[in-house]
PDB file of C-alpha atoms in Angstrom:
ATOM      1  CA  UNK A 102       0.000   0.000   0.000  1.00 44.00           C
ATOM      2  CA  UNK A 103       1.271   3.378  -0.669  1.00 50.00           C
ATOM      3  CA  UNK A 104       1.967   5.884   2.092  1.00 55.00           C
ATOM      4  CA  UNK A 105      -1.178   8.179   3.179  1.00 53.00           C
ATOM      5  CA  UNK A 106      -0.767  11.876   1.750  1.00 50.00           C
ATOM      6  CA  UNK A 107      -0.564  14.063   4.837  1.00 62.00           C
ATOM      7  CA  UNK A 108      -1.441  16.991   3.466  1.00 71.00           C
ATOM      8  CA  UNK A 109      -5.155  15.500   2.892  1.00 71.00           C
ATOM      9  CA  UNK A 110      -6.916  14.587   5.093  1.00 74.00           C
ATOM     10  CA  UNK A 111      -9.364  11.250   4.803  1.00 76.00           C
ATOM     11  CA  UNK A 112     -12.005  13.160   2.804  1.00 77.00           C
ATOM     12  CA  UNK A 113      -9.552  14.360   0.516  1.00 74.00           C
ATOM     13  CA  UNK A 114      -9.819  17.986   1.007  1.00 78.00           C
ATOM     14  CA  UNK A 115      -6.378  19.583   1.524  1.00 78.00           C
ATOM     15  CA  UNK A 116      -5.237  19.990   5.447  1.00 78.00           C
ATOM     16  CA  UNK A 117      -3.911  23.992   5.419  1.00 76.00           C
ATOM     17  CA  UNK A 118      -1.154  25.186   7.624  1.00 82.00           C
ATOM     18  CA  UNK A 119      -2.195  26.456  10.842  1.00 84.00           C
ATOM     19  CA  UNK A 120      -0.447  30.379   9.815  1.00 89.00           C
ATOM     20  CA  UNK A 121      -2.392  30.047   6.137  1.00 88.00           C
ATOM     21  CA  UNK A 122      -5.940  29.067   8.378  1.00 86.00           C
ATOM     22  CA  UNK A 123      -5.302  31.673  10.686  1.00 92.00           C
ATOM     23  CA  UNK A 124      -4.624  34.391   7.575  1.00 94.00           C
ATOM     24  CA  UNK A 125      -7.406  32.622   5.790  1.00 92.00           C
ATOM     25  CA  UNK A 126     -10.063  33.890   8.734  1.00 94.00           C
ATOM     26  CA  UNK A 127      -8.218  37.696   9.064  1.00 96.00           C
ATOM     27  CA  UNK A 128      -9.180  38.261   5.215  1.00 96.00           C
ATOM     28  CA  UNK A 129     -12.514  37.141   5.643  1.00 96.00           C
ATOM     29  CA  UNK A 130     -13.221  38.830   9.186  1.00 96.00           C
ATOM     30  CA  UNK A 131     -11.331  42.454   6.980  1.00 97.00           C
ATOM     31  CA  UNK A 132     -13.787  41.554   3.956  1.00 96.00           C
ATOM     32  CA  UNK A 133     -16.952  41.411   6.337  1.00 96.00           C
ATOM     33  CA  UNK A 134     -16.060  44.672   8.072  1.00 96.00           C
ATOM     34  CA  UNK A 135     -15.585  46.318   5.113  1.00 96.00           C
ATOM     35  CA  UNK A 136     -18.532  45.499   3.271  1.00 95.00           C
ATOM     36  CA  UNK A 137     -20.423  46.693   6.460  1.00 95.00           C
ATOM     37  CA  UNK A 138     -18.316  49.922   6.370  1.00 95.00           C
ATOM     38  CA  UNK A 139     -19.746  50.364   2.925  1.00 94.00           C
ATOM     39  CA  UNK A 140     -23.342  49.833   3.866  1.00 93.00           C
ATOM     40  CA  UNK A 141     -23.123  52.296   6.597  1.00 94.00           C
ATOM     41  CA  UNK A 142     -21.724  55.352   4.354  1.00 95.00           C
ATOM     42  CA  UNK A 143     -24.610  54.550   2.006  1.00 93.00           C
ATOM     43  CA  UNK A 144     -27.173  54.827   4.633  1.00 93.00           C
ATOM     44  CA  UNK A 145     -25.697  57.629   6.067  1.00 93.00           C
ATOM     45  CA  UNK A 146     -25.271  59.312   2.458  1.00 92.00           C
ATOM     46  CA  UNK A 147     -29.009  58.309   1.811  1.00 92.00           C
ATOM     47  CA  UNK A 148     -30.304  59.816   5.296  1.00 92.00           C
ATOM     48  CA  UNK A 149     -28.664  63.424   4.594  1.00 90.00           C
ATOM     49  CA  UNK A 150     -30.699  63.661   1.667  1.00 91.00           C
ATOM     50  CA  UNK A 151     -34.352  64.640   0.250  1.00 91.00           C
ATOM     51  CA  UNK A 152     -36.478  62.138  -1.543  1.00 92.00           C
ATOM     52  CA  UNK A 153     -36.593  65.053  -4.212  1.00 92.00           C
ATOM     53  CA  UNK A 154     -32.388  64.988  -4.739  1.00 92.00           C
ATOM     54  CA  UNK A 155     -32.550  60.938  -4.536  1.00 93.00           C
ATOM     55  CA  UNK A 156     -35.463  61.054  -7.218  1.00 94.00           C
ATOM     56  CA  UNK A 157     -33.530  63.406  -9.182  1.00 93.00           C
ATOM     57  CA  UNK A 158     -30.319  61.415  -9.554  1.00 94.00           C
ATOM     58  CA  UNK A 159     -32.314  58.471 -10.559  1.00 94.00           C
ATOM     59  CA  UNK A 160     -33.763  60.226 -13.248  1.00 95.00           C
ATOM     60  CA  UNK A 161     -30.576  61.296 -14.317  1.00 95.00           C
ATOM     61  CA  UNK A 162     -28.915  58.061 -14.531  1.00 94.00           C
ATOM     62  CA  UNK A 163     -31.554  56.909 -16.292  1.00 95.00           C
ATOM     63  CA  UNK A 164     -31.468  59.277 -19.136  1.00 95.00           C
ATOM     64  CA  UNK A 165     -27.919  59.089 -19.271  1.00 95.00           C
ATOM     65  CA  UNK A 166     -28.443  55.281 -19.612  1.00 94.00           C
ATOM     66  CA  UNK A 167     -31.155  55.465 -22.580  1.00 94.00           C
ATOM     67  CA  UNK A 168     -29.100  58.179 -24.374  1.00 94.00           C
ATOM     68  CA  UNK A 169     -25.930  55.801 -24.362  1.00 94.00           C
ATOM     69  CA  UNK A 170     -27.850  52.920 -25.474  1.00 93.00           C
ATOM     70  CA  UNK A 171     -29.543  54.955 -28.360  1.00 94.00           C
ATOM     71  CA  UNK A 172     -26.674  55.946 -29.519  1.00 94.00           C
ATOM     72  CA  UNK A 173     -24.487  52.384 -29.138  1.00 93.00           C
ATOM     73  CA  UNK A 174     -22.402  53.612 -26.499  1.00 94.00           C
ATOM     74  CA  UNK A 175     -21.144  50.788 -23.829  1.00 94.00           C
ATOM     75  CA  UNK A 176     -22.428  51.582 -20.396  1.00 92.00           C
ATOM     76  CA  UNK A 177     -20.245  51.621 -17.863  1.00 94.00           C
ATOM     77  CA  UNK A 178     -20.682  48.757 -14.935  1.00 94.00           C
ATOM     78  CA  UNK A 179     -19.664  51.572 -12.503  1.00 94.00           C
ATOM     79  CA  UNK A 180     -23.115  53.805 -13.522  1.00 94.00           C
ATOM     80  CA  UNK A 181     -25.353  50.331 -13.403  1.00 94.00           C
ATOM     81  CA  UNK A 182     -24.124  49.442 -10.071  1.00 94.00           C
ATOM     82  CA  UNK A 183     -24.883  53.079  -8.720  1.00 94.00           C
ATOM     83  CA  UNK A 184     -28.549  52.686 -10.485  1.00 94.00           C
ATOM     84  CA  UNK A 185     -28.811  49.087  -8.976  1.00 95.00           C
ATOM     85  CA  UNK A 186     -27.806  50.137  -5.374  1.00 93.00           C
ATOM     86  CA  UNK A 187     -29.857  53.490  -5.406  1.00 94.00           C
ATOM     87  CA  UNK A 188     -33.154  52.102  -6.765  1.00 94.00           C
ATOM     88  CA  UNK A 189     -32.757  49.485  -4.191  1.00 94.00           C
ATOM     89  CA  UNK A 190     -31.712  51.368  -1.248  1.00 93.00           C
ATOM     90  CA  UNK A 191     -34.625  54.273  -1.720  1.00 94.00           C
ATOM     91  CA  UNK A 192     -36.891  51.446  -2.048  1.00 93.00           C
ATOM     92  CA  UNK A 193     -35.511  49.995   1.320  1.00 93.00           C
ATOM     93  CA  UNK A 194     -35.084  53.097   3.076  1.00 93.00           C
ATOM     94  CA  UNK A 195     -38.052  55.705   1.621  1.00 93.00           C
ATOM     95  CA  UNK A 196     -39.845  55.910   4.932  1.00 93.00           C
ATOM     96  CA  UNK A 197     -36.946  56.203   7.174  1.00 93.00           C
ATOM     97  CA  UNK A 198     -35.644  59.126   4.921  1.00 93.00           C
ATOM     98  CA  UNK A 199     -38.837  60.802   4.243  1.00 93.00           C
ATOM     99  CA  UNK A 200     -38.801  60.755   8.348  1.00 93.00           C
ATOM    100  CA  UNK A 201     -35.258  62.102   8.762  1.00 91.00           C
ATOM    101  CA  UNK A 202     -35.509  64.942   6.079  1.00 90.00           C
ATOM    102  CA  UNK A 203     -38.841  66.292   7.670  1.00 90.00           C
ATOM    103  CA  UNK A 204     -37.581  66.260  11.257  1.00 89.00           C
ATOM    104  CA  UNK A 205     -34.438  68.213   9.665  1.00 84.00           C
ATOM    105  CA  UNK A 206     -36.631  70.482   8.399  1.00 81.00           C
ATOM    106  CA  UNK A 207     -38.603  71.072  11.630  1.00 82.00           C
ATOM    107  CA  UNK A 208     -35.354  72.086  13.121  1.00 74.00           C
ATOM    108  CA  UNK A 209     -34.852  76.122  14.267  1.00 67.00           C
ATOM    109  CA  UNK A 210     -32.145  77.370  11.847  1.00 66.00           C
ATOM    110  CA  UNK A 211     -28.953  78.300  12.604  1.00 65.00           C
ATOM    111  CA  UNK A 212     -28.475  82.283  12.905  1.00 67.00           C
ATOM    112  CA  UNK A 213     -26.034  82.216  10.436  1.00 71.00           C
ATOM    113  CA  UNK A 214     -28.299  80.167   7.913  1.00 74.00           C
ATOM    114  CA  UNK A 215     -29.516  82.664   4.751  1.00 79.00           C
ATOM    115  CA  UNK A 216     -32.492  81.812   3.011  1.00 78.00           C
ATOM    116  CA  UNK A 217     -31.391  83.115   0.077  1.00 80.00           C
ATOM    117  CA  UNK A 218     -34.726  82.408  -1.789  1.00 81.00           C
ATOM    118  CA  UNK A 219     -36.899  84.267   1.484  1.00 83.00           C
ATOM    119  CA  UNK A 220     -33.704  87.031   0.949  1.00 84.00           C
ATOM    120  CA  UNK A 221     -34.439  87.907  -2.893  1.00 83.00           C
ATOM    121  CA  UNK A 222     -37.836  89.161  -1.541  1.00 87.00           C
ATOM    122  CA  UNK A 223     -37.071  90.780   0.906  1.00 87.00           C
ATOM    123  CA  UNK A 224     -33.581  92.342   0.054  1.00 86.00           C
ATOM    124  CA  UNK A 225     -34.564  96.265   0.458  1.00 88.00           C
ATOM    125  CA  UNK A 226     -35.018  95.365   3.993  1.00 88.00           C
ATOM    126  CA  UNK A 227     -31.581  94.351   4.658  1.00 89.00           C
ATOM    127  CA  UNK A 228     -29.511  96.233   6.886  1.00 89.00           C
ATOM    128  CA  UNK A 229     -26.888  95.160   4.464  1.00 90.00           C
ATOM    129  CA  UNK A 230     -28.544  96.132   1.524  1.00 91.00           C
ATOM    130  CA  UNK A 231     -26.440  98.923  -0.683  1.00 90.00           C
ATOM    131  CA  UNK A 232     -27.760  99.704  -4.288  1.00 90.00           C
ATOM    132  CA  UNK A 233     -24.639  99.657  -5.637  1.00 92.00           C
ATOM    133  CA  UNK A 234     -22.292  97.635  -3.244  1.00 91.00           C
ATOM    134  CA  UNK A 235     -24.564  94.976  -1.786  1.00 89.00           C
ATOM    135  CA  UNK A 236     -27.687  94.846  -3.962  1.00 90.00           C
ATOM    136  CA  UNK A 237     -28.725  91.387  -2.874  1.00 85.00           C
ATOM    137  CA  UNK A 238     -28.359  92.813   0.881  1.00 87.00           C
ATOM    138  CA  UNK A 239     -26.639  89.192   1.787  1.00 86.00           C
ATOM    139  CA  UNK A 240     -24.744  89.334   5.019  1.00 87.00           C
ATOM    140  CA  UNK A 241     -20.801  89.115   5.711  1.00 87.00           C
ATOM    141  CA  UNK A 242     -19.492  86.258   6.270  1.00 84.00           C
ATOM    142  CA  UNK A 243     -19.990  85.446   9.979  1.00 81.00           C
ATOM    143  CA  UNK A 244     -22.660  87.901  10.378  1.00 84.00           C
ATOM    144  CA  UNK A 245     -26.262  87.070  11.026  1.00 83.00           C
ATOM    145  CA  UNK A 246     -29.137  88.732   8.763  1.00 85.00           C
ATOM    146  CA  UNK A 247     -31.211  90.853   9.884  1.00 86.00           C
ATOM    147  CA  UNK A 248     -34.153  93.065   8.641  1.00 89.00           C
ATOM    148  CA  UNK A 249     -35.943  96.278   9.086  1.00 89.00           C
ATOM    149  CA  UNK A 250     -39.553  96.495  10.177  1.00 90.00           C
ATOM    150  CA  UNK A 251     -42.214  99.328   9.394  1.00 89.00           C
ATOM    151  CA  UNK A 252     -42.056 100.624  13.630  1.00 89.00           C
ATOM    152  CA  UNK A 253     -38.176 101.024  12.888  1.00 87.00           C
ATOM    153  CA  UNK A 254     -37.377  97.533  14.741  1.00 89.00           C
ATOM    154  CA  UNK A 255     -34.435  95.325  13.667  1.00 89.00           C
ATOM    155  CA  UNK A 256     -35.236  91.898  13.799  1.00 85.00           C
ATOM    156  CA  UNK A 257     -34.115  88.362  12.480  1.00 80.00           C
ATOM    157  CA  UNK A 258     -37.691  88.054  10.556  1.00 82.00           C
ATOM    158  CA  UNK A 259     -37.888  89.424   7.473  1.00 85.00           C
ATOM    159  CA  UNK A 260     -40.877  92.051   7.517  1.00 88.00           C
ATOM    160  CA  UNK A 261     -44.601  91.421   6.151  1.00 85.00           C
ATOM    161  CA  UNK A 262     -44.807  91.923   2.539  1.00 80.00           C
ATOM    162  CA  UNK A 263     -46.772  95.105   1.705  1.00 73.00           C
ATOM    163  CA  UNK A 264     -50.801  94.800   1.757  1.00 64.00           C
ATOM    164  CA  UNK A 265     -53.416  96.648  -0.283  1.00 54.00           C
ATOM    165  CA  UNK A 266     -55.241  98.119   2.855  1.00 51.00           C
ATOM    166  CA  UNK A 267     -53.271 101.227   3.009  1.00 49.00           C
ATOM    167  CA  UNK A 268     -51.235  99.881   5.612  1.00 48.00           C
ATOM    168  CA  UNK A 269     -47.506 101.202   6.303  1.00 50.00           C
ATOM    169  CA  UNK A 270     -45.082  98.644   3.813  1.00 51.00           C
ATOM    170  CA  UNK A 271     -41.636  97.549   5.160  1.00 50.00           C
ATOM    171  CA  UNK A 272     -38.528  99.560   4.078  1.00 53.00           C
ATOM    172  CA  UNK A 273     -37.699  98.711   0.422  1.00 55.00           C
ATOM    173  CA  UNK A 274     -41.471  97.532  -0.093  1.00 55.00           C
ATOM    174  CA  UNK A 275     -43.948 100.318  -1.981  1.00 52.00           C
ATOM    175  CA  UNK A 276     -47.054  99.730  -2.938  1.00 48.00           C
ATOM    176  CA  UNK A 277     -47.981  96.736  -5.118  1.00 43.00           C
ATOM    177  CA  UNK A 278     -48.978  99.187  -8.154  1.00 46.00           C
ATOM    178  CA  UNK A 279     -46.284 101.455  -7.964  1.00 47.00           C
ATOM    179  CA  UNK A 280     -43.308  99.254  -7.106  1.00 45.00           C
ATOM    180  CA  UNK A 281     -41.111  98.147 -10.029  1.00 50.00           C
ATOM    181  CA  UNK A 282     -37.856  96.085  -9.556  1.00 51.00           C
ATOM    182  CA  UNK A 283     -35.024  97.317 -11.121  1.00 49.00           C
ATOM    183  CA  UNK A 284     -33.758  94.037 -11.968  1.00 52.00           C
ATOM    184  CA  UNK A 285     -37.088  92.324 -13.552  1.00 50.00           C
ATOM    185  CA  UNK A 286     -37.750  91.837 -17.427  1.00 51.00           C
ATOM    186  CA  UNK A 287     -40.289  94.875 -17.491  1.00 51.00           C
ATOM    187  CA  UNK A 288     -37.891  97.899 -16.770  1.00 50.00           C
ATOM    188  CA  UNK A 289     -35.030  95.994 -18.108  1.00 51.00           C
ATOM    189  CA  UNK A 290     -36.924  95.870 -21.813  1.00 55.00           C
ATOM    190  CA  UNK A 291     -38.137  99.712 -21.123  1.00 56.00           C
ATOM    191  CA  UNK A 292     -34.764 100.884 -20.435  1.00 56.00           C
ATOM    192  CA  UNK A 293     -33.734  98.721 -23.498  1.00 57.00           C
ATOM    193  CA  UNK A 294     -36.293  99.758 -25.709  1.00 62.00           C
ATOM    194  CA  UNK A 295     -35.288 103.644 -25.343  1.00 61.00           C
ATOM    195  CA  UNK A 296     -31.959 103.055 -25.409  1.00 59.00           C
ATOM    196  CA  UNK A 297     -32.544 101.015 -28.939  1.00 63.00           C
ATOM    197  CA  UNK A 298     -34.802 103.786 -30.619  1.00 58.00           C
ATOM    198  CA  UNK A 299     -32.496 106.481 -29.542  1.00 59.00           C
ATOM    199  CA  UNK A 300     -29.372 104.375 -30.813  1.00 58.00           C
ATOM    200  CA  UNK A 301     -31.772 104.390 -34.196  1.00 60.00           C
ATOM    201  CA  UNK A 302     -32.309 108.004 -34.355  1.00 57.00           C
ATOM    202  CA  UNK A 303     -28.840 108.684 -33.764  1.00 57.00           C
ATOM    203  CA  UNK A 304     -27.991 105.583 -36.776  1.00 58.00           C
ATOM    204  CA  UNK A 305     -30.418 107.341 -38.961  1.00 59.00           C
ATOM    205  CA  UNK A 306     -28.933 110.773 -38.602  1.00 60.00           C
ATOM    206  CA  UNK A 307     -25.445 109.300 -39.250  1.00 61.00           C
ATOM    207  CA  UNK A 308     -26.639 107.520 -42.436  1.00 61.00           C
ATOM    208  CA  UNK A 309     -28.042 111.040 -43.428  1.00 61.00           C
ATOM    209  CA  UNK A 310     -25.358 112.931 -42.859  1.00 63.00           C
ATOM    210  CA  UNK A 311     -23.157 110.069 -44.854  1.00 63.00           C
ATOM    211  CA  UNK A 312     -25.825 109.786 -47.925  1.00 61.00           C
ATOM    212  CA  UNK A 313     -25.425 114.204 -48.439  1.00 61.00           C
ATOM    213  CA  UNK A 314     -21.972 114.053 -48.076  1.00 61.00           C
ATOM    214  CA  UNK A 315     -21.533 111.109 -50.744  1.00 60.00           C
ATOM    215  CA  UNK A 316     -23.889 113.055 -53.017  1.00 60.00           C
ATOM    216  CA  UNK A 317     -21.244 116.394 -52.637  1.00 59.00           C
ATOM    217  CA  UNK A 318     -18.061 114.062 -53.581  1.00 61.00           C
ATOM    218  CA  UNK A 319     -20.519 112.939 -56.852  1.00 62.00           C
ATOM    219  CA  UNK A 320     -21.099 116.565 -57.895  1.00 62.00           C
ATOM    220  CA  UNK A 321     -18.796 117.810 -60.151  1.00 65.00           C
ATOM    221  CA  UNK A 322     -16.611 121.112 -59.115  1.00 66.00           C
ATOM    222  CA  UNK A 323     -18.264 124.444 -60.009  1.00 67.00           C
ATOM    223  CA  UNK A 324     -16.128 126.578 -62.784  1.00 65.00           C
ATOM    224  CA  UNK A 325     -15.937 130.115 -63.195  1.00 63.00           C
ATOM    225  CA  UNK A 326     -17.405 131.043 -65.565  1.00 65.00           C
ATOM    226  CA  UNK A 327     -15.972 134.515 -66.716  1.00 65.00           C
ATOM    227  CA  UNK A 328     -11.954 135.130 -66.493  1.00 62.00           C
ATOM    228  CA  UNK A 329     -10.686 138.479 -65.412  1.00 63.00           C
ATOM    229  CA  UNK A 330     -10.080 140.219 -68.713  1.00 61.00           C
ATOM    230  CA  UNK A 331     -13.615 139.093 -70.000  1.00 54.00           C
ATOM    231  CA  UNK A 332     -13.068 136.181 -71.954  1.00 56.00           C
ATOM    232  CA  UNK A 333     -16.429 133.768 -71.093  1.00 54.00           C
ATOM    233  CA  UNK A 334     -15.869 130.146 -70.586  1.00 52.00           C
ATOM    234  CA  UNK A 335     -18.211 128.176 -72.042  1.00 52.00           C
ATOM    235  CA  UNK A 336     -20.581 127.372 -75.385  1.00 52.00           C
ATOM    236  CA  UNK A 337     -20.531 131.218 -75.465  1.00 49.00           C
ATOM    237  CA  UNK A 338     -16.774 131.749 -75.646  1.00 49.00           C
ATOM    238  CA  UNK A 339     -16.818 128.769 -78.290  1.00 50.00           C
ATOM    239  CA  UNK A 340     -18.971 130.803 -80.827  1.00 49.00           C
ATOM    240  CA  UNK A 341     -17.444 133.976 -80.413  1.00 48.00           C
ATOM    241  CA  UNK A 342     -13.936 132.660 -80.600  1.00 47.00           C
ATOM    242  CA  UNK A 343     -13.778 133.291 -84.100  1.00 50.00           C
ATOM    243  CA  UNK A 344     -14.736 136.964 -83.409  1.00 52.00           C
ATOM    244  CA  UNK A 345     -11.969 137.315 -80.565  1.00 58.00           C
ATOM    245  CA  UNK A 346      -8.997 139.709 -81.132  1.00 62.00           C
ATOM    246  CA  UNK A 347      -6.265 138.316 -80.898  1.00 58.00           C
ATOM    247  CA  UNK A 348      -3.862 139.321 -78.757  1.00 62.00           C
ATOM    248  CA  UNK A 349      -0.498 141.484 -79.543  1.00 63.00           C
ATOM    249  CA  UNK A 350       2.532 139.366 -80.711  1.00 62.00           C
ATOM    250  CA  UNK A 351       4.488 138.072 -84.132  1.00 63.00           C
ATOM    251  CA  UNK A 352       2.430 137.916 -87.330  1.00 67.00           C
ATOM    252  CA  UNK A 353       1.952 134.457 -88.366  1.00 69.00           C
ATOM    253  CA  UNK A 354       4.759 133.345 -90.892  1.00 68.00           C
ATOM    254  CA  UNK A 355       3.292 132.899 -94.979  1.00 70.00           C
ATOM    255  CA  UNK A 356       2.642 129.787 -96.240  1.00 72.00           C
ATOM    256  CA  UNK A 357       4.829 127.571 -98.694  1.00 68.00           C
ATOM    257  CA  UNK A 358       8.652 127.911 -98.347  1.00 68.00           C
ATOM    258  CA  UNK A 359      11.224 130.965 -97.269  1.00 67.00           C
ATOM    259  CA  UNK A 360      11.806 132.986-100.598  1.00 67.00           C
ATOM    260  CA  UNK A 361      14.828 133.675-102.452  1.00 66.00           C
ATOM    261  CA  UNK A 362      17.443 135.457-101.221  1.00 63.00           C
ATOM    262  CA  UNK A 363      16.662 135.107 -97.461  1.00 62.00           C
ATOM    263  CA  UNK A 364      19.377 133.539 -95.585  1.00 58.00           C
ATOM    264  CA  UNK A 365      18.993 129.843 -94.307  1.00 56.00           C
ATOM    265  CA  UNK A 366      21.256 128.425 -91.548  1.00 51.00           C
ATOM    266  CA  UNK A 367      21.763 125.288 -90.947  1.00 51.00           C
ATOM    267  CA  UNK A 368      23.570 124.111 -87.550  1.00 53.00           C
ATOM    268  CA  UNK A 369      25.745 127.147 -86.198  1.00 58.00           C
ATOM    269  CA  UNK A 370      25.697 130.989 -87.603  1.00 63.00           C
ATOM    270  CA  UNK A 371      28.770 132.266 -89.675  1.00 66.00           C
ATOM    271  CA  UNK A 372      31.620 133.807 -88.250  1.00 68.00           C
ATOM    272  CA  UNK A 373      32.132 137.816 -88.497  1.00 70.00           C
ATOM    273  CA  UNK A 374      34.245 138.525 -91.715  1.00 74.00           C
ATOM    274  CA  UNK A 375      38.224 138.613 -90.721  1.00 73.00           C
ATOM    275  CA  UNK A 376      37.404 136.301 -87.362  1.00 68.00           C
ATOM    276  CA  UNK A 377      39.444 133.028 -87.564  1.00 67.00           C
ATOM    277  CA  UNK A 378      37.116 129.976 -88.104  1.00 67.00           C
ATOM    278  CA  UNK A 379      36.910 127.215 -85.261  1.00 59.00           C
ATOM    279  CA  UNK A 380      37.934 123.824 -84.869  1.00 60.00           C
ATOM    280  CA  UNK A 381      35.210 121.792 -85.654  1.00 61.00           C
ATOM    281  CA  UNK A 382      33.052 120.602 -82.742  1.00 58.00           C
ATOM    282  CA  UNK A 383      34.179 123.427 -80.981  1.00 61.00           C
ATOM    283  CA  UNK A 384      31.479 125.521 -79.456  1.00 65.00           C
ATOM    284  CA  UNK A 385      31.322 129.168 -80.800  1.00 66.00           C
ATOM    285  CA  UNK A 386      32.730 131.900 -78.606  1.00 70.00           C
ATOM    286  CA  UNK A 387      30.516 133.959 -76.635  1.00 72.00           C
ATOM    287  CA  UNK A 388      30.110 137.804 -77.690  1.00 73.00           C
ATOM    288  CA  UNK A 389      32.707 140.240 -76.075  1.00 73.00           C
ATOM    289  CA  UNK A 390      35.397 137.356 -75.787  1.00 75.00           C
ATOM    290  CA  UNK A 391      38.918 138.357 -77.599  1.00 75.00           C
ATOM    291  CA  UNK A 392      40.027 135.278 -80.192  1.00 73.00           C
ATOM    292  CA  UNK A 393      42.084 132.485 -79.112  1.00 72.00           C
ATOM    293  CA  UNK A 394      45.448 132.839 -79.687  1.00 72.00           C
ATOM    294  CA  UNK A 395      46.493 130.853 -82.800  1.00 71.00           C
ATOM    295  CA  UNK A 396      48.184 127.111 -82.228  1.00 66.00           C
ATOM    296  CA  UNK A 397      45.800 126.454 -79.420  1.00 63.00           C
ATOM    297  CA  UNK A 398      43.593 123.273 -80.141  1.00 55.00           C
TER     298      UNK A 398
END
């Protein structure tokens, strides 16, 4: 017979070390409280939440999810898994949640909390409210908000909004009628709409003032039309050119060629009888100049 295996034992499943059994139980007892850890966080993540914000996100993921698909695009096993466990834990959880956000809700607010949506009504009443500075009248950092009343009271309430009995309205509140935010649609598109039919005026003036001076470049210059010693300019001066004197000078040379016996010169003018001629190509002497002495070239 051969010898037993002692690393078996007589079912045949493998006999571990007494270290590997003891590691063997650590990762399983680190894998438990983990997982726990895990489920914990998610509750506690889930509890500091609304239904609404829950709803929301599952929404979202959703849509995300159908555009993906509609457009062949691999969903990610991350983004399922977060689907999965939301779904299921708002399905586990809902009333305890529902419970937990309500009581928050019941709870007297912090003085340093701003309700920023109560705040955009009442921002005129502010005692940090500045036109320019601080339009939205929100508070400093650190500083609790307070509000003016009618009776000249500061208090952390904001004041009633203004009624149509006649009675006094809270600073920064008119009448109903009469009041008009300068920040709504109403004013914004009045101040606009000026501010766009002046801007056309002003266009249409410019395009005027362009248009006249484009027709004075297409104009042609004006002419005299008389020149100081009478003569016209004009058709008029055309028909009575023929009738014009003409003015003093030369009398125009005869037609045909010179007659006989009148001198002709061609290139330079003779020499005075007894004057020594010139080199040719020299230049003649000007008048009043004695004659170069002979032998000189």
């Amino acid at each position: 017979m051969g010898k037993k295996n002692p690393l078996h034992n007589a079912a045949g499943k493998k006999i571990l070390h007494p270290a590997d059994a003891i590691r063997k139980q650590a990762k399983k007892r680190k894998l438990e409280k983990m997982k726990k850890e895990r489920q914990t966080n998610f509750e506690k993540k889930m509890f500091g939440m609304s239904p609404e914000e829950i709803e929301t996100e599952i929404r979202a993921l959703k849509f995300d999810q159908e555009r993906k698909k509609a457009h062949k695009i691999e969903v990610s096993k991350v983004q399922q898994d977060r689907l999965t466990r939301l779904e299921a834990g708002y399905k586990r959880l809902k009333d305890t949640i529902e419970e937990k956000h309500q009581k928050r809700m019941a709870q007297p607010k912090n003085n340093l909390h701003v309700d920023f949506e109560e705040l955009k009504i009442h921002r005129k009443s502010s005692i940090f409210y500045h036109p320019v500075t601080n339009p939205y009248g929100a508070p400093p950092n650190g500083q609790t908000l307070m509000y003016r009343h009618p009776d000249g009271s500061v208090k952390r309430e904001p004041p009633p909004l203004p009624q149509d009995d006649g009675s006094m309205a809270a600073p920064g509140h008119g009448p109903v009628g009469d009041f008009k935010n300068p920040d709504s649609e109403e004013s914004g598109s009045e101040d606009s709409e000026d501010a766009i039919a002046a801007g056309n005026a002003g266009d249409d003036d410019d395009e005027d003032e362009d248009d006249d001076d484009d027709d004075d470049d297409d104009d042609e210059p004006m002419l005299p039309t008389e020149l100081p010693d009478g003569l016209q300019i004009g058709p008029a001066a055309s028909s009575s050119s023929s009738s014009a004197p003409l003015p003093p000078g030369l009398p125009p040379l005869p037609l045909g060629p010179p007659p006989a016996g009148m001198p002709t010169f061609l290139g330079q003018p003779p020499l005075p009888p007894g004057h020594p001629s010139l080199p040719p190509g020299q230049p003649p002497l000007p008048p009043g100049m004695p004659p170069l002495p002979p032998g000189l070239p």
